[in-house]
């Protein structure tokens, strides 16, 4: 089954690597995409080329591989761009491809195409099916987690406003005989323009990296001297934080980039959350709470040798953390009380008994982290899932622009708004024609 | 064996669905029997005396393109015609007519009586004959047995109908007709998914008691629009206006005082009514800050004084109805001729149907119209026609046919019903159609006449007329695409287009511009002679205006159509499919979609699920079919 679409994705695992591979699949690829690598290359030879953007500015230098259809993994033309592995380079390469008409591949889509083009043996079918299903749900979860709160909030607000505008226009188009207050006036086009502008702002912010990041953020929280910094050192494998016996040693949050199974994870060690003695330490504690605000997960560390006295602090900490923030309780120093390292996943939050000092139970913690973050067996990075989201926003923005250009021709405006909304629904979830009617009937008194 | 009791197709019910079903089947040459409890009410309009409107007018034109009766009958019976949204684009324009009830019934009955291969008989049906999972006939009230290869059920609100007026209620099919209780029980016994819906009508008024001097008149359009591609304004009877009044604070006080006696508010009615057609008591409760609601006084016909006050559907007690009507300007001395009422009735979950409208449970049994949870004459007629066609196709052992969502509103209607079911009486709106820009009233003939001809629905006269128009449009489009305008005649171009051109353009490209009109364009030197047929000019012009948008949707439609041709076997047990979520398994097992396209539109079925199905489809669903093939 031939497909008209050209798809693109980063083929190497998420995170930083020595090289990063961007893979494109579709029909007649070289005619358009060879611009990126400065001219057609021969099939199946590794060719060293400059990768450039649409203005001819160099992005990277690397190897191009071209596999013409049908002798390729998917059975279609395939181009592989092997560049240097940084996320920024890969992102700009993918963006160049999108600009030239490709779309971001769905999870497992290369494999699916391979299967549909008889490139994969039938016995592998179920594995393909499993892969598609597993990657889709997890990748979506992943993308949502790595897009900061402000991002999804902004999009939800914009979709809400877009639905309002659609409801107004559809009311005018579908109920011309009702005496309703719906007007297709200038205010409406201003509203559309405002949505468009804010989508643009989201896109700009995402390119500057202020709203988006690769990987997840984990904060370590707990009373002084329960072993947060030791735990961080254990996770990192070398001495990053200063570990001493004096309570209140960690005054500034310390950041550490870990890679767990190739997944980038920022761990932030915070100042112990006790009532501070001096100004510097108080400042450190304030920062600790701020770090918790936009974290993806909070690890609350306790000393299991002193559990009795920690209980009231624990309640206080949990109360002050955002409700929606997933939490993990770690009971450190099992070695001191002669307990074994175990994990209790019966009810949230997950509880882990371990020893940062001996390393017992640290693997349990790593696995639990990946599980909660939705990174287990994802198969594609948050980067690709996120690229899909940004692509959807870009499309939506273009449809809104077209809607404004069609001002006064309501049925065309309605069509543009429908398409813009459809694009954004890739981020926020399904919205049906019936949902839109519900919006209309709740706002306008229809019923001649 | 009595051969007069043997038919190819039997249609139960003589409303808008039943009559179109019977006519379609008979047009296709099948020996067809229409059974109704009363021949007098064939083609009866039980609710308001109007046909068409946004979305609905589109359906009527499609029915017409497929040779159906509704458009022609409305042209014969319509006493006020208007184009709604005339100031907006063609895709959202729609024709609406007030019809004379008596003339409409006559127009329909005349067509039924003169249709070859069609037999009419007055008998209520009590039972089906079902053998080996297939319907083979029906049994009437008197015990008469008729056999057929296919049966179309179109019993409207008659199944377990329950009429409410204030605190009293009684069983009825609609006010004045008996309900079909035995048939309803029989269908419940067959384990069809049954639900309850509600709808209502306003009280009727004696026109002689209306003070028209206080009302605003709403005349029809001039020139008079027509519904059928085969009609002209000459088909219309005398035209009359509608009248507009409105409710006021006093009306709302009266309703508020009486509301505890409304069955909608005292708990007597439990079924769901339509959100877009609320009762007046609903309107003033839900939009309490609105101090006035419009009322349209629609004449019921040329030979009756009865008037239909559109906008005050109610089931309040009769004494409250009188007071509320008389509080309205122009109706101070109104005399009521019938009380308004609400009716609750059974419908069958349309998710139990195939796209052909055949039930998944019983082969050869088709459901059409209000029994499927829809509302409106047009929605009923459209389904009736489709069910009639498919009953006839089944009787001829031919493959079923159903239009795609990109082909017709009929396709949108049926697909919505079978993939999503209903939660309120389903009415067509253009916002339901993702391909609205190409599903227009003006091109319903171009979209469907050829298919109708192939199915045997379109007669020679219509076909000839259609072919002439289609060829003329194509020829003119070709001419416009190959006639070039040179920038050398810039002055002339500026006059016609308002902007200079920087290079050569074809006439077609210039016509695509929003503000350029065909007849103006033809005044350019070298543009050639304009065509004279207005219908052809209109079509050429509209197609040029929407050209860009429709081209853009072409890929999307092609991809969608590919999914529509991928058939999912009916005997798959989805719970054995690895990788499907429990929710997806349950939904797919319940609905058993016929194609991948249908599956993709079931709520909660994700693109990932579709990819999975595609993979399994490719390997023939080995090991997970219920019976081995």
PDB file of N, CA, C and O in Angstrom, chain A residues 73 107-117 119-136, chain B residues 578-579 608-609 611-616 618-619:
ATOM      1  N   UNK A  73      14.143  -0.302   4.189  1.00  0.00           N
ATOM      2  CA  UNK A  73      13.442  -0.846   5.350  1.00  0.00           C
ATOM      3  C   UNK A  73      11.926  -0.750   5.203  1.00  0.00           C
ATOM      4  O   UNK A  73      11.192  -1.700   5.453  1.00  0.00           O
ATOM      5  N   UNK A 107       4.292   7.053  16.231  1.00  0.00           N
ATOM      6  CA  UNK A 107       5.125   6.005  16.833  1.00  0.00           C
ATOM      7  C   UNK A 107       4.960   4.699  16.062  1.00  0.00           C
ATOM      8  O   UNK A 107       3.849   4.304  15.730  1.00  0.00           O
ATOM      9  N   UNK A 108       6.059   4.057  15.758  1.00  0.00           N
ATOM     10  CA  UNK A 108       5.993   2.754  15.084  1.00  0.00           C
ATOM     11  C   UNK A 108       5.626   2.835  13.611  1.00  0.00           C
ATOM     12  O   UNK A 108       5.410   1.819  12.965  1.00  0.00           O
ATOM     13  N   UNK A 109       5.559   4.046  13.057  1.00  0.00           N
ATOM     14  CA  UNK A 109       5.041   4.166  11.694  1.00  0.00           C
ATOM     15  C   UNK A 109       5.998   3.624  10.637  1.00  0.00           C
ATOM     16  O   UNK A 109       5.556   3.058   9.638  1.00  0.00           O
ATOM     17  N   UNK A 110       7.301   3.762  10.867  1.00  0.00           N
ATOM     18  CA  UNK A 110       8.257   3.190   9.905  1.00  0.00           C
ATOM     19  C   UNK A 110       8.067   1.680   9.830  1.00  0.00           C
ATOM     20  O   UNK A 110       8.011   1.097   8.757  1.00  0.00           O
ATOM     21  N   UNK A 111       7.957   1.075  10.994  1.00  0.00           N
ATOM     22  CA  UNK A 111       7.790  -0.369  11.047  1.00  0.00           C
ATOM     23  C   UNK A 111       6.468  -0.788  10.417  1.00  0.00           C
ATOM     24  O   UNK A 111       6.376  -1.775   9.707  1.00  0.00           O
ATOM     25  N   UNK A 112       5.441   0.024  10.677  1.00  0.00           N
ATOM     26  CA  UNK A 112       4.139  -0.281  10.106  1.00  0.00           C
ATOM     27  C   UNK A 112       4.222  -0.257   8.574  1.00  0.00           C
ATOM     28  O   UNK A 112       3.719  -1.153   7.902  1.00  0.00           O
ATOM     29  N   UNK A 113       4.888   0.760   8.048  1.00  0.00           N
ATOM     30  CA  UNK A 113       5.013   0.842   6.589  1.00  0.00           C
ATOM     31  C   UNK A 113       5.809  -0.349   6.049  1.00  0.00           C
ATOM     32  O   UNK A 113       5.470  -0.901   5.005  1.00  0.00           O
ATOM     33  N   UNK A 114       6.848  -0.704   6.781  1.00  0.00           N
ATOM     34  CA  UNK A 114       7.654  -1.859   6.365  1.00  0.00           C
ATOM     35  C   UNK A 114       6.761  -3.091   6.287  1.00  0.00           C
ATOM     36  O   UNK A 114       6.800  -3.857   5.334  1.00  0.00           O
ATOM     37  N   UNK A 115       5.914  -3.214   7.287  1.00  0.00           N
ATOM     38  CA  UNK A 115       5.037  -4.378   7.318  1.00  0.00           C
ATOM     39  C   UNK A 115       4.044  -4.358   6.163  1.00  0.00           C
ATOM     40  O   UNK A 115       3.849  -5.347   5.457  1.00  0.00           O
ATOM     41  N   UNK A 116       3.442  -3.207   5.956  1.00  0.00           N
ATOM     42  CA  UNK A 116       2.416  -3.111   4.915  1.00  0.00           C
ATOM     43  C   UNK A 116       3.021  -3.263   3.524  1.00  0.00           C
ATOM     44  O   UNK A 116       2.335  -3.654   2.591  1.00  0.00           O
ATOM     45  N   UNK A 117       4.294  -2.975   3.388  1.00  0.00           N
ATOM     46  CA  UNK A 117       4.945  -3.147   2.094  1.00  0.00           C
ATOM     47  C   UNK A 117       5.666  -4.492   1.992  1.00  0.00           C
ATOM     48  O   UNK A 117       6.576  -4.645   1.190  1.00  0.00           O
ATOM     49  N   UNK A 119       7.818  -5.911   3.826  1.00  0.00           N
ATOM     50  CA  UNK A 119       9.238  -5.935   4.116  1.00  0.00           C
ATOM     51  C   UNK A 119       9.521  -6.737   5.382  1.00  0.00           C
ATOM     52  O   UNK A 119      10.667  -7.041   5.675  1.00  0.00           O
ATOM     53  N   UNK A 120       8.490  -6.990   6.133  1.00  0.00           N
ATOM     54  CA  UNK A 120       8.678  -7.728   7.374  1.00  0.00           C
ATOM     55  C   UNK A 120       7.879  -9.008   7.279  1.00  0.00           C
ATOM     56  O   UNK A 120       6.789  -9.035   6.724  1.00  0.00           O
ATOM     57  N   UNK A 121       8.418 -10.032   7.832  1.00  0.00           N
ATOM     58  CA  UNK A 121       7.820 -11.343   7.824  1.00  0.00           C
ATOM     59  C   UNK A 121       6.535 -11.328   8.667  1.00  0.00           C
ATOM     60  O   UNK A 121       6.411 -10.578   9.626  1.00  0.00           O
ATOM     61  N   UNK A 122       5.576 -12.140   8.257  1.00  0.00           N
ATOM     62  CA  UNK A 122       4.286 -12.152   8.951  1.00  0.00           C
ATOM     63  C   UNK A 122       4.403 -12.466  10.436  1.00  0.00           C
ATOM     64  O   UNK A 122       3.645 -11.971  11.254  1.00  0.00           O
ATOM     65  N   UNK A 123       5.388 -13.302  10.760  1.00  0.00           N
ATOM     66  CA  UNK A 123       5.528 -13.705  12.157  1.00  0.00           C
ATOM     67  C   UNK A 123       5.830 -12.516  13.053  1.00  0.00           C
ATOM     68  O   UNK A 123       5.587 -12.536  14.249  1.00  0.00           O
ATOM     69  N   UNK A 124       6.346 -11.429  12.443  1.00  0.00           N
ATOM     70  CA  UNK A 124       6.685 -10.259  13.249  1.00  0.00           C
ATOM     71  C   UNK A 124       5.485  -9.338  13.460  1.00  0.00           C
ATOM     72  O   UNK A 124       5.593  -8.339  14.165  1.00  0.00           O
ATOM     73  N   UNK A 125       4.364  -9.708  12.854  1.00  0.00           N
ATOM     74  CA  UNK A 125       3.208  -8.811  12.877  1.00  0.00           C
ATOM     75  C   UNK A 125       2.780  -8.429  14.277  1.00  0.00           C
ATOM     76  O   UNK A 125       2.539  -7.265  14.561  1.00  0.00           O
ATOM     77  N   UNK A 126       2.695  -9.412  15.133  1.00  0.00           N
ATOM     78  CA  UNK A 126       2.196  -9.104  16.465  1.00  0.00           C
ATOM     79  C   UNK A 126       3.152  -8.221  17.244  1.00  0.00           C
ATOM     80  O   UNK A 126       2.724  -7.354  18.003  1.00  0.00           O
ATOM     81  N   UNK A 127       4.424  -8.436  17.002  1.00  0.00           N
ATOM     82  CA  UNK A 127       5.405  -7.575  17.659  1.00  0.00           C
ATOM     83  C   UNK A 127       5.214  -6.138  17.202  1.00  0.00           C
ATOM     84  O   UNK A 127       5.261  -5.202  17.997  1.00  0.00           O
ATOM     85  N   UNK A 128       4.950  -5.965  15.895  1.00  0.00           N
ATOM     86  CA  UNK A 128       4.714  -4.627  15.364  1.00  0.00           C
ATOM     87  C   UNK A 128       3.496  -4.015  16.042  1.00  0.00           C
ATOM     88  O   UNK A 128       3.513  -2.878  16.508  1.00  0.00           O
ATOM     89  N   UNK A 129       2.437  -4.819  16.125  1.00  0.00           N
ATOM     90  CA  UNK A 129       1.201  -4.346  16.734  1.00  0.00           C
ATOM     91  C   UNK A 129       1.441  -3.895  18.166  1.00  0.00           C
ATOM     92  O   UNK A 129       1.010  -2.820  18.576  1.00  0.00           O
ATOM     93  N   UNK A 130       2.145  -4.725  18.912  1.00  0.00           N
ATOM     94  CA  UNK A 130       2.448  -4.377  20.303  1.00  0.00           C
ATOM     95  C   UNK A 130       3.211  -3.064  20.378  1.00  0.00           C
ATOM     96  O   UNK A 130       2.906  -2.195  21.176  1.00  0.00           O
ATOM     97  N   UNK A 131       4.196  -2.962  19.501  1.00  0.00           N
ATOM     98  CA  UNK A 131       5.049  -1.779  19.500  1.00  0.00           C
ATOM     99  C   UNK A 131       4.228  -0.511  19.267  1.00  0.00           C
ATOM    100  O   UNK A 131       4.337   0.464  20.002  1.00  0.00           O
ATOM    101  N   UNK A 132       3.375  -0.562  18.251  1.00  0.00           N
ATOM    102  CA  UNK A 132       2.581   0.619  17.918  1.00  0.00           C
ATOM    103  C   UNK A 132       1.743   1.028  19.116  1.00  0.00           C
ATOM    104  O   UNK A 132       1.694   2.189  19.495  1.00  0.00           O
ATOM    105  N   UNK A 133       1.099   0.051  19.730  1.00  0.00           N
ATOM    106  CA  UNK A 133       0.207   0.371  20.831  1.00  0.00           C
ATOM    107  C   UNK A 133       0.974   0.914  22.032  1.00  0.00           C
ATOM    108  O   UNK A 133       0.631   1.947  22.586  1.00  0.00           O
ATOM    109  N   UNK A 134       2.025   0.208  22.402  1.00  0.00           N
ATOM    110  CA  UNK A 134       2.782   0.610  23.581  1.00  0.00           C
ATOM    111  C   UNK A 134       3.394   1.988  23.397  1.00  0.00           C
ATOM    112  O   UNK A 134       3.321   2.845  24.270  1.00  0.00           O
ATOM    113  N   UNK A 135       3.979   2.224  22.226  1.00  0.00           N
ATOM    114  CA  UNK A 135       4.677   3.491  22.042  1.00  0.00           C
ATOM    115  C   UNK A 135       3.710   4.654  22.002  1.00  0.00           C
ATOM    116  O   UNK A 135       4.010   5.724  22.507  1.00  0.00           O
ATOM    117  N   UNK A 136       2.545   4.457  21.397  1.00  0.00           N
ATOM    118  CA  UNK A 136       1.641   5.593  21.244  1.00  0.00           C
ATOM    119  C   UNK A 136       1.229   6.163  22.588  1.00  0.00           C
ATOM    120  O   UNK A 136       1.434   7.335  22.863  1.00  0.00           O
TER     121      UNK A 136
ATOM    122  N   UNK B 578      -4.256  -9.217  20.202  1.00  0.00           N
ATOM    123  CA  UNK B 578      -3.234  -8.719  21.128  1.00  0.00           C
ATOM    124  C   UNK B 578      -2.984  -7.233  20.910  1.00  0.00           C
ATOM    125  O   UNK B 578      -3.018  -6.747  19.795  1.00  0.00           O
ATOM    126  N   UNK B 579      -2.760  -6.533  21.999  1.00  0.00           N
ATOM    127  CA  UNK B 579      -2.364  -5.136  21.888  1.00  0.00           C
ATOM    128  C   UNK B 579      -3.524  -4.156  21.905  1.00  0.00           C
ATOM    129  O   UNK B 579      -3.305  -2.957  21.932  1.00  0.00           O
ATOM    130  N   UNK B 608      -3.824   4.529  16.828  1.00  0.00           N
ATOM    131  CA  UNK B 608      -2.990   3.358  17.106  1.00  0.00           C
ATOM    132  C   UNK B 608      -3.804   2.079  16.951  1.00  0.00           C
ATOM    133  O   UNK B 608      -3.321   1.085  16.402  1.00  0.00           O
ATOM    134  N   UNK B 609      -5.050   2.103  17.418  1.00  0.00           N
ATOM    135  CA  UNK B 609      -5.917   0.929  17.262  1.00  0.00           C
ATOM    136  C   UNK B 609      -6.129   0.630  15.787  1.00  0.00           C
ATOM    137  O   UNK B 609      -6.123  -0.525  15.360  1.00  0.00           O
ATOM    138  N   UNK B 611      -4.107   1.368  13.317  1.00  0.00           N
ATOM    139  CA  UNK B 611      -2.871   0.784  12.783  1.00  0.00           C
ATOM    140  C   UNK B 611      -2.801  -0.705  13.089  1.00  0.00           C
ATOM    141  O   UNK B 611      -2.438  -1.521  12.248  1.00  0.00           O
ATOM    142  N   UNK B 612      -3.182  -1.035  14.318  1.00  0.00           N
ATOM    143  CA  UNK B 612      -3.186  -2.433  14.729  1.00  0.00           C
ATOM    144  C   UNK B 612      -4.133  -3.262  13.868  1.00  0.00           C
ATOM    145  O   UNK B 612      -3.796  -4.353  13.404  1.00  0.00           O
ATOM    146  N   UNK B 613      -5.336  -2.709  13.656  1.00  0.00           N
ATOM    147  CA  UNK B 613      -6.321  -3.424  12.845  1.00  0.00           C
ATOM    148  C   UNK B 613      -5.794  -3.611  11.427  1.00  0.00           C
ATOM    149  O   UNK B 613      -5.993  -4.653  10.812  1.00  0.00           O
ATOM    150  N   UNK B 614      -5.098  -2.578  10.939  1.00  0.00           N
ATOM    151  CA  UNK B 614      -4.543  -2.636   9.597  1.00  0.00           C
ATOM    152  C   UNK B 614      -3.544  -3.793   9.485  1.00  0.00           C
ATOM    153  O   UNK B 614      -3.541  -4.551   8.523  1.00  0.00           O
ATOM    154  N   UNK B 615      -2.713  -3.909  10.506  1.00  0.00           N
ATOM    155  CA  UNK B 615      -1.719  -4.981  10.529  1.00  0.00           C
ATOM    156  C   UNK B 615      -2.414  -6.345  10.536  1.00  0.00           C
ATOM    157  O   UNK B 615      -2.076  -7.241   9.764  1.00  0.00           O
ATOM    158  N   UNK B 616      -3.422  -6.473  11.388  1.00  0.00           N
ATOM    159  CA  UNK B 616      -4.126  -7.757  11.458  1.00  0.00           C
ATOM    160  C   UNK B 616      -4.921  -8.046  10.189  1.00  0.00           C
ATOM    161  O   UNK B 616      -5.035  -9.181   9.758  1.00  0.00           O
ATOM    162  N   UNK B 618      -4.103  -7.180   7.282  1.00  0.00           N
ATOM    163  CA  UNK B 618      -3.108  -7.608   6.304  1.00  0.00           C
ATOM    164  C   UNK B 618      -2.805  -9.106   6.443  1.00  0.00           C
ATOM    165  O   UNK B 618      -2.567  -9.794   5.479  1.00  0.00           O
ATOM    166  N   UNK B 619      -2.785  -9.583   7.672  1.00  0.00           N
ATOM    167  CA  UNK B 619      -2.491 -11.007   7.840  1.00  0.00           C
ATOM    168  C   UNK B 619      -3.767 -11.835   7.936  1.00  0.00           C
ATOM    169  O   UNK B 619      -3.754 -12.975   8.373  1.00  0.00           O
TER     170      UNK B 619
END
